[in-house]
Short mmCIF file of C-alpha atoms in Angstrom, two decimals:
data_model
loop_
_atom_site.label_atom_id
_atom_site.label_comp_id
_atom_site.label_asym_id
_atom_site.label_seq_id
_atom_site.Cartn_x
_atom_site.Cartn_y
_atom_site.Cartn_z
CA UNK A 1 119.04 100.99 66.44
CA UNK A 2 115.91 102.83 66.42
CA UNK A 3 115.00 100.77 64.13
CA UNK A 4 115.10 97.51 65.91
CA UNK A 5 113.52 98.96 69.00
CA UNK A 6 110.24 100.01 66.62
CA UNK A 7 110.63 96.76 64.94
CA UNK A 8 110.57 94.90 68.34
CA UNK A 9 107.56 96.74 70.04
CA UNK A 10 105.28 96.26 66.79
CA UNK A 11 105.55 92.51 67.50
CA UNK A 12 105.09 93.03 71.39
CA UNK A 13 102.24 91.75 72.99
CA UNK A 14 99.18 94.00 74.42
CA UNK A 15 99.98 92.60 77.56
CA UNK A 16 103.89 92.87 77.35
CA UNK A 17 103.53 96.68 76.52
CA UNK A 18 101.45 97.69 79.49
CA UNK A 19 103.89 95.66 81.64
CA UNK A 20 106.73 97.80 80.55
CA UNK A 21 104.84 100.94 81.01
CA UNK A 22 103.69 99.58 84.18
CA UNK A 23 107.17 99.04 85.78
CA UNK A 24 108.77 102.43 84.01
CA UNK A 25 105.51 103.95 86.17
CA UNK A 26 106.61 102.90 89.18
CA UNK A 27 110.21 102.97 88.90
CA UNK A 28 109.60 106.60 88.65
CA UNK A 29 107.86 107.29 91.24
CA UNK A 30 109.70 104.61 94.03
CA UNK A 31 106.98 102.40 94.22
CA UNK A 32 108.39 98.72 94.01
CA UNK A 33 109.14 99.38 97.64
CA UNK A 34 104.80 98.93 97.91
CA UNK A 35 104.33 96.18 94.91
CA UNK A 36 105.23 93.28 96.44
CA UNK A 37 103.19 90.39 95.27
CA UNK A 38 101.15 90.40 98.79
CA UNK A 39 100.48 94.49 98.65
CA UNK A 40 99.16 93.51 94.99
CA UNK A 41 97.25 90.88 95.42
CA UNK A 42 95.79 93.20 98.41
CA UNK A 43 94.81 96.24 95.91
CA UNK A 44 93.74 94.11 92.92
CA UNK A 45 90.78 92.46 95.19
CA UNK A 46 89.77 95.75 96.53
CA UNK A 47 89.74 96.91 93.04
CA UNK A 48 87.13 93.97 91.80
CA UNK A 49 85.52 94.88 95.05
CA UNK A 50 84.19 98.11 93.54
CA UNK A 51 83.35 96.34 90.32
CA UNK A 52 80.98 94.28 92.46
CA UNK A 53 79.64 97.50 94.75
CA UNK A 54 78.35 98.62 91.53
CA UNK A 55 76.09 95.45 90.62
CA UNK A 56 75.39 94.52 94.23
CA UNK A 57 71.48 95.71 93.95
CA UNK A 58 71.13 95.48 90.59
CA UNK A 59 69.21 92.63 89.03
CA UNK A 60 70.77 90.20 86.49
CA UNK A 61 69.12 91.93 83.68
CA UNK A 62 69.71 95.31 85.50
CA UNK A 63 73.16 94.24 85.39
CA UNK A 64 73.32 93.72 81.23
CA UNK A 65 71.52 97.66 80.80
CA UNK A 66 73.88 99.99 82.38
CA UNK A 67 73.55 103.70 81.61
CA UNK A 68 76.31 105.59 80.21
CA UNK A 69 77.61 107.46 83.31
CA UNK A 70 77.27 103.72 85.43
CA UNK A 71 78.87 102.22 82.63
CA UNK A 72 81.90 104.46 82.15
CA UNK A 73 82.10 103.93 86.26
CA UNK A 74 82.92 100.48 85.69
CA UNK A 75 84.94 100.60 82.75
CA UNK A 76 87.34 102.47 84.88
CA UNK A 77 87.50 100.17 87.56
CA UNK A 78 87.82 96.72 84.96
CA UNK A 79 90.97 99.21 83.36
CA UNK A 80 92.14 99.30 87.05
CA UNK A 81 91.73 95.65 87.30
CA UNK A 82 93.55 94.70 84.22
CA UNK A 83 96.15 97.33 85.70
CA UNK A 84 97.00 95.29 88.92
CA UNK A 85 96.66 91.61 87.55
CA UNK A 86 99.43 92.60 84.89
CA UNK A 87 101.45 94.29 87.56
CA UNK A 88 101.14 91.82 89.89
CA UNK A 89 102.10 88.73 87.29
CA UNK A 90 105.24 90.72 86.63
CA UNK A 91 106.40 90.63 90.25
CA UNK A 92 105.36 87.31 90.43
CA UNK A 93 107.63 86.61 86.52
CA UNK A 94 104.27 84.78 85.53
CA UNK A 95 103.40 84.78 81.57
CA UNK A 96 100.38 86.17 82.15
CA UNK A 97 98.72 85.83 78.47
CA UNK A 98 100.50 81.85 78.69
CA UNK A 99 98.89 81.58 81.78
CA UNK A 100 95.49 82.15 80.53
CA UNK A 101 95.94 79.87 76.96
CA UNK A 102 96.77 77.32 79.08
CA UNK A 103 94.35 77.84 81.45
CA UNK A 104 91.72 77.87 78.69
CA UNK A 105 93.12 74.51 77.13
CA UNK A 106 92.45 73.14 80.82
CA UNK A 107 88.93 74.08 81.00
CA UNK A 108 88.14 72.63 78.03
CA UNK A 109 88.79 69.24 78.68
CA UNK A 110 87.00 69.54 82.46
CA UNK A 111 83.68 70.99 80.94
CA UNK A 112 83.42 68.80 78.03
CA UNK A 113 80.23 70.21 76.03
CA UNK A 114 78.00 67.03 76.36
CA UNK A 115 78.73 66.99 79.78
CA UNK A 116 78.44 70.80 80.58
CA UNK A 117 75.99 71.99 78.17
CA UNK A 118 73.27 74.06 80.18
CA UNK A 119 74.65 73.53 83.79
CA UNK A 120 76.89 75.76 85.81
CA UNK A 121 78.31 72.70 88.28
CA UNK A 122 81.78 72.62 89.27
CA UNK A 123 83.59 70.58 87.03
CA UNK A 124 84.22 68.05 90.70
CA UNK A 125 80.21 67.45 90.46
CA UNK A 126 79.57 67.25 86.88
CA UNK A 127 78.07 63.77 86.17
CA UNK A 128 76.58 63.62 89.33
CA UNK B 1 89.85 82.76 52.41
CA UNK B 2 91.82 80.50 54.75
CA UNK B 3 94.67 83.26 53.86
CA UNK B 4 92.99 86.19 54.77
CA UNK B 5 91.78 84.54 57.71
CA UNK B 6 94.97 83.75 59.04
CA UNK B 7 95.97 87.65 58.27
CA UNK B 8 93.64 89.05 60.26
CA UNK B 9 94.37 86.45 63.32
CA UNK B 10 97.79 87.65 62.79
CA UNK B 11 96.69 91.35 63.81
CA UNK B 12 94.23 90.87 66.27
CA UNK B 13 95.37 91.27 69.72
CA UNK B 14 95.67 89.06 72.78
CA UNK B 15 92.85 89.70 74.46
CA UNK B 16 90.47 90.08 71.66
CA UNK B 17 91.92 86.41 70.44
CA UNK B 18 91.17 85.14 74.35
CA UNK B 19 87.95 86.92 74.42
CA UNK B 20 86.85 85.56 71.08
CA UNK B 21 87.84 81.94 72.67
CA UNK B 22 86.22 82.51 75.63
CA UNK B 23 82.85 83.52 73.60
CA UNK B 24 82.82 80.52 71.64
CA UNK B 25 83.38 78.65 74.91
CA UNK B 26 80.43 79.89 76.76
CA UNK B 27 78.50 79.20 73.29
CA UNK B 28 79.11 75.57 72.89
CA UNK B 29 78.24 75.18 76.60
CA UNK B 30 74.88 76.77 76.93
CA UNK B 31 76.42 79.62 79.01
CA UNK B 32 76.01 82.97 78.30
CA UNK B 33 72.75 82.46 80.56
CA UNK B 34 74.84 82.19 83.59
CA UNK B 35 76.90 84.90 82.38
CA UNK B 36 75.18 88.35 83.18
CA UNK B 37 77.64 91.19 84.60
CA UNK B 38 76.16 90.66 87.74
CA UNK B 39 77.21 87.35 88.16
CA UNK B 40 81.03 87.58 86.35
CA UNK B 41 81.38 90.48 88.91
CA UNK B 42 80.98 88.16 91.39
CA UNK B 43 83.21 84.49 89.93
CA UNK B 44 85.79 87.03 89.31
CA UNK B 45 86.29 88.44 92.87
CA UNK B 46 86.03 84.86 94.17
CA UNK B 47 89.09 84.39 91.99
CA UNK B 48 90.80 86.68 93.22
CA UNK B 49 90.14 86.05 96.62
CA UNK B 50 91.97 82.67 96.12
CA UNK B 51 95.01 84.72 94.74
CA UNK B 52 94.82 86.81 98.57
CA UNK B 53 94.25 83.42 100.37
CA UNK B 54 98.03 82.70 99.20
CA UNK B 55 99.75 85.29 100.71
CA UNK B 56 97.47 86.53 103.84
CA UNK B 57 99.60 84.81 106.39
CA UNK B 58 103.20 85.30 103.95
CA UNK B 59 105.07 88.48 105.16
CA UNK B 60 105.96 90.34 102.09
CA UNK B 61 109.62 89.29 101.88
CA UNK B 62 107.77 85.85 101.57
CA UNK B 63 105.37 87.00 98.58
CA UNK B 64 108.34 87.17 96.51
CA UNK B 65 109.95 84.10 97.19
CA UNK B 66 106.90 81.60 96.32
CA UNK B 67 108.18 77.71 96.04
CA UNK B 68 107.81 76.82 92.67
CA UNK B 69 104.60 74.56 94.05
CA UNK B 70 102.93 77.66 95.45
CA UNK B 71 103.97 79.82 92.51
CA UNK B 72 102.21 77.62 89.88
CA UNK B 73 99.17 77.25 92.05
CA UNK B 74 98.59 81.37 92.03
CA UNK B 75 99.41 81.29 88.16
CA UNK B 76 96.31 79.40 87.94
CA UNK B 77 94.37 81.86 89.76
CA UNK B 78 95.93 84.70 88.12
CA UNK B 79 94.69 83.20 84.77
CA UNK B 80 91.16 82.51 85.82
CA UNK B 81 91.06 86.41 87.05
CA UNK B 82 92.47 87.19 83.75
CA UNK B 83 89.56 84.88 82.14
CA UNK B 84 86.70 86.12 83.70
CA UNK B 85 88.15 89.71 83.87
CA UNK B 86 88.19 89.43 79.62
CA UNK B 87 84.51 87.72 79.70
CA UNK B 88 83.17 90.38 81.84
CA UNK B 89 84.41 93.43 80.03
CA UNK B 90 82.92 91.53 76.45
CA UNK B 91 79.92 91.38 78.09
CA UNK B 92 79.42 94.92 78.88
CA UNK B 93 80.62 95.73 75.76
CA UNK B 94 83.75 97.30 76.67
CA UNK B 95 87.32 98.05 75.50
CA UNK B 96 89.37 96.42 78.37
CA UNK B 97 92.85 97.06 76.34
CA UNK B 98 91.73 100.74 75.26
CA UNK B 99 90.42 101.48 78.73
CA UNK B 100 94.11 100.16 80.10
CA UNK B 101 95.77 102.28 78.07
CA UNK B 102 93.20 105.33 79.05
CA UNK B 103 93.61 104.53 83.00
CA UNK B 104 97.32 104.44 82.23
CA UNK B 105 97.36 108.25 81.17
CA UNK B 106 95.46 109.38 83.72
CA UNK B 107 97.18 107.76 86.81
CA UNK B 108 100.09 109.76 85.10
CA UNK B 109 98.54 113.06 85.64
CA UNK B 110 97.28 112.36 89.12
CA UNK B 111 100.24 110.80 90.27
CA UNK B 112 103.37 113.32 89.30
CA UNK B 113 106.47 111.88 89.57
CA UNK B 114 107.97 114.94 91.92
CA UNK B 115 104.61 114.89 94.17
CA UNK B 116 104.23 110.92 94.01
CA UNK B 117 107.75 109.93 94.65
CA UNK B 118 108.14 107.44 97.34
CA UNK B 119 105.14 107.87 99.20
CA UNK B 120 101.83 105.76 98.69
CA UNK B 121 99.18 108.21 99.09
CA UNK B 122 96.08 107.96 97.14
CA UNK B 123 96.32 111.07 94.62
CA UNK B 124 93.24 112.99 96.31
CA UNK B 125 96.29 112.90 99.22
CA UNK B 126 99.16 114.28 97.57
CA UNK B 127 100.31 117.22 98.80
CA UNK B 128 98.81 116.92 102.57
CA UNK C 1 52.95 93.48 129.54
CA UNK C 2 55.79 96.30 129.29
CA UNK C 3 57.67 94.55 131.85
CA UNK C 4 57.47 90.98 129.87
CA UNK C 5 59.09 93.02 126.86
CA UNK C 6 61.85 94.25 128.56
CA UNK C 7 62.43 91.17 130.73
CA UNK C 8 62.57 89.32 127.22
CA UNK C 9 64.47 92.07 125.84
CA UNK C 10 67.27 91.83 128.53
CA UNK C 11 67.95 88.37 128.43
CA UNK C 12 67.94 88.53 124.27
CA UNK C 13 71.58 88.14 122.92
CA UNK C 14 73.49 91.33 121.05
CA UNK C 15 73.34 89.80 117.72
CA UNK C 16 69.95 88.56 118.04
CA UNK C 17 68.77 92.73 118.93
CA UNK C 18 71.28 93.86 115.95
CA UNK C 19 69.14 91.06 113.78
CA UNK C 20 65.54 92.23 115.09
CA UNK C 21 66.60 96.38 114.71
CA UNK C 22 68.10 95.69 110.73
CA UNK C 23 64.71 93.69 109.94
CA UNK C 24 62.50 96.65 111.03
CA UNK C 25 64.82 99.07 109.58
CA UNK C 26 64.71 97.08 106.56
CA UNK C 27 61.30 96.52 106.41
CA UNK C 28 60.26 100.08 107.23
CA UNK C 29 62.43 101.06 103.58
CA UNK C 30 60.82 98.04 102.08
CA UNK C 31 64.63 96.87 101.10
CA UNK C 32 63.59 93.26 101.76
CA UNK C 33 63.01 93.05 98.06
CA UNK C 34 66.81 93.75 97.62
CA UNK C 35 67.77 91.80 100.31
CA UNK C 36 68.76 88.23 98.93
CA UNK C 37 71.48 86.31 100.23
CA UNK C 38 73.05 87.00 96.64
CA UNK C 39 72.95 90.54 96.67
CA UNK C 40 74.33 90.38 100.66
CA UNK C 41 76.86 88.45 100.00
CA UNK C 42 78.05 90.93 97.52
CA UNK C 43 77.50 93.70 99.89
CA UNK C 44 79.17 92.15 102.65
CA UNK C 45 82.20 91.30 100.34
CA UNK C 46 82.56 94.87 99.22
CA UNK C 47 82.59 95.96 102.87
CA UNK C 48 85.14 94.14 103.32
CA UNK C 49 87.32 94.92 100.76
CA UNK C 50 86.72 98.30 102.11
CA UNK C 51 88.76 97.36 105.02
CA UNK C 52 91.81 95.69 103.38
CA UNK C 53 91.69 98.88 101.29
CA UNK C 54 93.13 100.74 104.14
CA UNK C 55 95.70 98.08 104.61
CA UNK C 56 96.94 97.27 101.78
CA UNK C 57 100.38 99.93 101.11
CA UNK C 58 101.05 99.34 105.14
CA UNK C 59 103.55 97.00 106.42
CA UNK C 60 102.19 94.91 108.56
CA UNK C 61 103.68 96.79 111.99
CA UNK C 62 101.87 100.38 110.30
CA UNK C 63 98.35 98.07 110.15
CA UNK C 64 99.10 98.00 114.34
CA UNK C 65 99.53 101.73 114.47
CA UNK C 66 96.85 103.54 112.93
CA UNK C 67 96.37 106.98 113.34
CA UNK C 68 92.85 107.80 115.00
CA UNK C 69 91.17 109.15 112.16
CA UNK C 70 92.13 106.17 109.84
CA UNK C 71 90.53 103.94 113.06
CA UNK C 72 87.67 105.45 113.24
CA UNK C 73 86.93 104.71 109.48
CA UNK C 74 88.04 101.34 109.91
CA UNK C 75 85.69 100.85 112.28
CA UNK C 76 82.80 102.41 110.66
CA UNK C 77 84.06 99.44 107.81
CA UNK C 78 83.86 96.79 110.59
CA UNK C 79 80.32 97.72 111.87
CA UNK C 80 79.19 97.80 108.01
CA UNK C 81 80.88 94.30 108.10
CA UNK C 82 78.88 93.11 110.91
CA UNK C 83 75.85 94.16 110.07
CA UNK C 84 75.54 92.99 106.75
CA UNK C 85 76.49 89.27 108.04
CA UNK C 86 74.26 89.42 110.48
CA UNK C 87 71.81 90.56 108.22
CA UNK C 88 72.64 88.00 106.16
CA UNK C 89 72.66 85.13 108.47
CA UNK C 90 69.14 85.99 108.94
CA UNK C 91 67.96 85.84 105.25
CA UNK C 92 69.29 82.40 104.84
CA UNK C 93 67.86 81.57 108.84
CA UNK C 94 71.45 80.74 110.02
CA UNK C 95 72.07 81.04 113.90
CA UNK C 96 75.06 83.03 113.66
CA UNK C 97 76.48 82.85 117.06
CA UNK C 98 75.75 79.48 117.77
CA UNK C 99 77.59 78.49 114.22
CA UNK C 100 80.96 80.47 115.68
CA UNK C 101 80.90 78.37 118.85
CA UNK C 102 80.54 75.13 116.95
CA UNK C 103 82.81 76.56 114.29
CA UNK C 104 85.86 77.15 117.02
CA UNK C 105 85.23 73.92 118.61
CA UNK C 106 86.05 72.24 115.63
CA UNK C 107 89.05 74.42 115.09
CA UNK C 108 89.84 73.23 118.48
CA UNK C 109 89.94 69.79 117.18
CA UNK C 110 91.79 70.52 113.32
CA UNK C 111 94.28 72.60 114.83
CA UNK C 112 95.78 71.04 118.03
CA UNK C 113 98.21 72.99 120.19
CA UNK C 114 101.57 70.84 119.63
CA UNK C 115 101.28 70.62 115.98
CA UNK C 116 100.22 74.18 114.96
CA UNK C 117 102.29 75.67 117.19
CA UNK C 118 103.56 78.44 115.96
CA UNK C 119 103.03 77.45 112.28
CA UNK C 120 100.77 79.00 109.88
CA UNK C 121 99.97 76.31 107.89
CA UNK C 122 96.38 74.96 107.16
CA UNK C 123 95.26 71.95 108.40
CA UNK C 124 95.10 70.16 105.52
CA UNK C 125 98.90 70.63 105.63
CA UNK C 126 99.69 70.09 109.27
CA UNK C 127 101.86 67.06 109.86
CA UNK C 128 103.76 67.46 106.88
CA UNK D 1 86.47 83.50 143.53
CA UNK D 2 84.46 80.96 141.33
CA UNK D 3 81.69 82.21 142.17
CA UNK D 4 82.21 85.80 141.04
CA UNK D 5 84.20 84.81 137.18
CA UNK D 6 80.67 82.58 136.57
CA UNK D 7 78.88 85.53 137.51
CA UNK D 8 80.62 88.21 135.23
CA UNK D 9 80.29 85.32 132.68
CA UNK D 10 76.97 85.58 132.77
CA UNK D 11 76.63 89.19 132.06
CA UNK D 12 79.24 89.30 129.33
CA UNK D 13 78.19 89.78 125.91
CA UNK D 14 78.41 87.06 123.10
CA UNK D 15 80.92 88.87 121.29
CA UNK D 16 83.19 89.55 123.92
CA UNK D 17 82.87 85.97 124.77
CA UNK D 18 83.62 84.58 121.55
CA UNK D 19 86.84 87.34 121.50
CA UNK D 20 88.24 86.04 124.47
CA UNK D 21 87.90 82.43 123.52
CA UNK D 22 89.87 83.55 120.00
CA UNK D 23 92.13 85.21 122.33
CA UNK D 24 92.86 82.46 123.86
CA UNK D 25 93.45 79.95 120.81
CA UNK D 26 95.78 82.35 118.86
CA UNK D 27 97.98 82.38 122.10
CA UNK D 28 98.26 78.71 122.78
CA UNK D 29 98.97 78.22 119.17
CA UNK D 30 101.70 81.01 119.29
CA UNK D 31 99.43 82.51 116.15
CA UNK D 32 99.57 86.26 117.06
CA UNK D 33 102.58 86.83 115.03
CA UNK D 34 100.70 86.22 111.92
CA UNK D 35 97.62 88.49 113.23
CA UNK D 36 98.29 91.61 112.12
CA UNK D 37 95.10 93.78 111.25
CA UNK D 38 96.61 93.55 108.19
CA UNK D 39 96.79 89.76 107.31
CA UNK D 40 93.14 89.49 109.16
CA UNK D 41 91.97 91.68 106.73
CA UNK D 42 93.34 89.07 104.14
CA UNK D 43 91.65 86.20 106.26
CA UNK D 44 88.51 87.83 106.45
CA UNK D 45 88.44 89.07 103.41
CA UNK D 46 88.82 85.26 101.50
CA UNK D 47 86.19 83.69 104.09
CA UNK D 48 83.43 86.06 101.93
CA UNK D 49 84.47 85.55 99.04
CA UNK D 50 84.06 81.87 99.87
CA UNK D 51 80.72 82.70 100.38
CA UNK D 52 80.07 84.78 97.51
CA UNK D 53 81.48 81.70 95.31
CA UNK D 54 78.25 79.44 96.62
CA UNK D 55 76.25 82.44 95.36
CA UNK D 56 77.84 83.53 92.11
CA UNK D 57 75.87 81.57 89.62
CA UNK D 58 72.29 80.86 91.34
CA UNK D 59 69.41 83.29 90.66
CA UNK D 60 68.66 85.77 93.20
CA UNK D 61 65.74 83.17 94.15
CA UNK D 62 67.69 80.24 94.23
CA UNK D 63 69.73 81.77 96.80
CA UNK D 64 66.63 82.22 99.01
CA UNK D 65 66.02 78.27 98.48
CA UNK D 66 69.24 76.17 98.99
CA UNK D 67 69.39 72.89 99.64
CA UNK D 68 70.34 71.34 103.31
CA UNK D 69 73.69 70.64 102.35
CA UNK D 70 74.37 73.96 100.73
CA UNK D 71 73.11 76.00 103.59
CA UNK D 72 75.22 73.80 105.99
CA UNK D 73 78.70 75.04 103.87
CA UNK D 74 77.22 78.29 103.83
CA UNK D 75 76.61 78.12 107.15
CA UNK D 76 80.35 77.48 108.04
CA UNK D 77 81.69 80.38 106.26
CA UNK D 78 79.35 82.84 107.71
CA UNK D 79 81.08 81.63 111.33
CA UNK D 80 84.56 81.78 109.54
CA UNK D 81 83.75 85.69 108.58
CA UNK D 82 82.41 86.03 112.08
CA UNK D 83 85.25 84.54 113.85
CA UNK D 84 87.72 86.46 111.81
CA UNK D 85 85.89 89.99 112.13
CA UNK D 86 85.99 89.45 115.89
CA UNK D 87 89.76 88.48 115.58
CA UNK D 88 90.44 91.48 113.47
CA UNK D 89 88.29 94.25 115.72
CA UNK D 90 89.97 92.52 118.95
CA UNK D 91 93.41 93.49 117.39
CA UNK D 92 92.66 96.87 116.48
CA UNK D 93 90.90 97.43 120.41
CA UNK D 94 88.14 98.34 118.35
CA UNK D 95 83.93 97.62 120.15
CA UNK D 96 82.97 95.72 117.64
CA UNK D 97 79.22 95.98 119.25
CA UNK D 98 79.21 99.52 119.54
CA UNK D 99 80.90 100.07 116.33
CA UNK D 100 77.59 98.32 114.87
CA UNK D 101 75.22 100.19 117.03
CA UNK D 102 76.21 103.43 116.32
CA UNK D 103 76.71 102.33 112.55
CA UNK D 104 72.51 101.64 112.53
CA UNK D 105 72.18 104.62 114.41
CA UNK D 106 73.85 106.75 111.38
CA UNK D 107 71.91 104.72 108.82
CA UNK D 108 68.88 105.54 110.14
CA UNK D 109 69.85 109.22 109.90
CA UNK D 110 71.21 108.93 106.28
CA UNK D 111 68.34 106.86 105.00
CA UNK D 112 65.05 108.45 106.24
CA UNK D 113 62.27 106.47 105.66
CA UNK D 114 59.82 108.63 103.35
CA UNK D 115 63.34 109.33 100.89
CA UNK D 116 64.93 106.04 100.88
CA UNK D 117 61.56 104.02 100.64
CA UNK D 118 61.99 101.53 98.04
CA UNK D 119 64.60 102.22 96.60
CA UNK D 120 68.48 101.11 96.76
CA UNK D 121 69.81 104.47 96.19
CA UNK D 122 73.29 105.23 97.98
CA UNK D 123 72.45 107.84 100.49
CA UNK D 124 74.61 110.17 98.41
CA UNK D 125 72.42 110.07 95.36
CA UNK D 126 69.13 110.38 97.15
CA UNK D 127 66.62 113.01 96.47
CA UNK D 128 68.27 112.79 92.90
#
């Protein structure tokens, strides 16, 4: 029995063990009562939010150069990201990793490279 | 080669297989100049802000029962926040998995289950 | 010459005295030469994410009741909020109060009484 | 009777105009059940990040420089945030004006001019 259960979580996904460790988190603590998708959604933008506070007056090349301490900051807040977005796919029963494959696939045919190559349009005004 | 190849694709992760993609993406297209923290910080809160835009006038009870139209529209958004979350963190250089799993550990020190159970306070809270 | 100041002065709109005190107090720091509508818009967006911070574990009947200390730093979030868009409405040379009127008179039009009645729906959707 | 509503009109401030007027629109279009300072914090908080998105990949300079029909969709979401901050300070009886007044009063206290000159240090690290 053991057995299986190792055997299983060595070919879990990254993304499938946080999930788990996620929900066992808040199960112990009574907080599905507060994750519904719309809380989520709520804390997971508020968490980017202080990604951006950090790189508001920065420069774009300020912005690649972070010291240690600043970059530690934000490594923190990306983990807290990461956090929410898997939390809040699981309420929602979205495939988060599928999600983003697909999504990927998608991309590729709207930004074709000889159409895309150098230019940050929308994919709706490339070719204009 | 093509063996050994396909052996250590086997044991990379998710993400580092997505961010690897997503690298290689950017390449072909000419844009890792767009790409500086700054401006990632930025494409991913505006993705996420489409994810809030789906549920700011749902109650809560409504945020969990999304139409399967609605539902596949904020899987989209959830995988672009996943995408440019991934990009971000490669850019800056950092361990989004490892700094999951780090964030994960300490939310369970500051949150104890006896002192965190039921109630929503931010930790620097507990035990007003 | 004194009185032509404050004759001026009296008949000059709120936002437009908000706009004239964050130039000075802008320029006096020198902080123009942080001040692009990029690096507002960032600021402005963390402000507000500020805001929904303090929102988002309440139901939606708690986020009527606030205590008085948790209003008071909402509103301290809300002045922030209005002073960087105003702040940025006058980097990019945007009348800000004439672009609400114009802005609710053609909600006035997109959103007529007998259809949205009642309904949240955008107006893209209305109808349907 | 006339007489006296044009004349407290005309000393009514912009923003209290422009609150009344929202006032108004929510209750003809039976909206207030979906304005809770919670959901307007939602609302107000995707209208930014709309304009962030017209920002996220331009140089700082190119953001000073955008094009007629660029500033015009700009222009519309800066009234969207507008309309939506007034909805949201209406709802929680907060003086949105005052709020803002006082706010720049504080600032001017936290970020004295010889310390803060030229730099974008957060008031808490200056003199660091």
């Amino acid at each position: 029995m053991q057995g299986l259960s190792y055997l299983r979580n060595s070919f879990m996904g990254e993304i499938e063990k946080i999930k788990l460790r996620l929900r066992q988190f808040a199960e112990e603590r009574d907080w599905d009562q507060f994750h519904s998708p719309k809380n989520l959604s709520m804390a997971l933008s508020a968490e980017v939010a202080e990604i951006v506070e950090h790189f508001q007056w920065l420069t774009e090349e300020q912005s690649k150069q972070l010291s240690n301490e600043k970059l530690g900051e934000v490594e923190t807040e990306l983990a807290d990201t990461l956090i929410y977005l898997i939390r809040l796919a699981d309420k929602l029963d979205v495939d988060l990793l599928q999600a983003a494959l697909s999504k990927i696939d998608v991309n590729e045919q709207k930004y074709p490279v000889d159409k895309a190559k150098g230019n940050a349009k929308k994919y709706t005004e490339l070719g204009k």
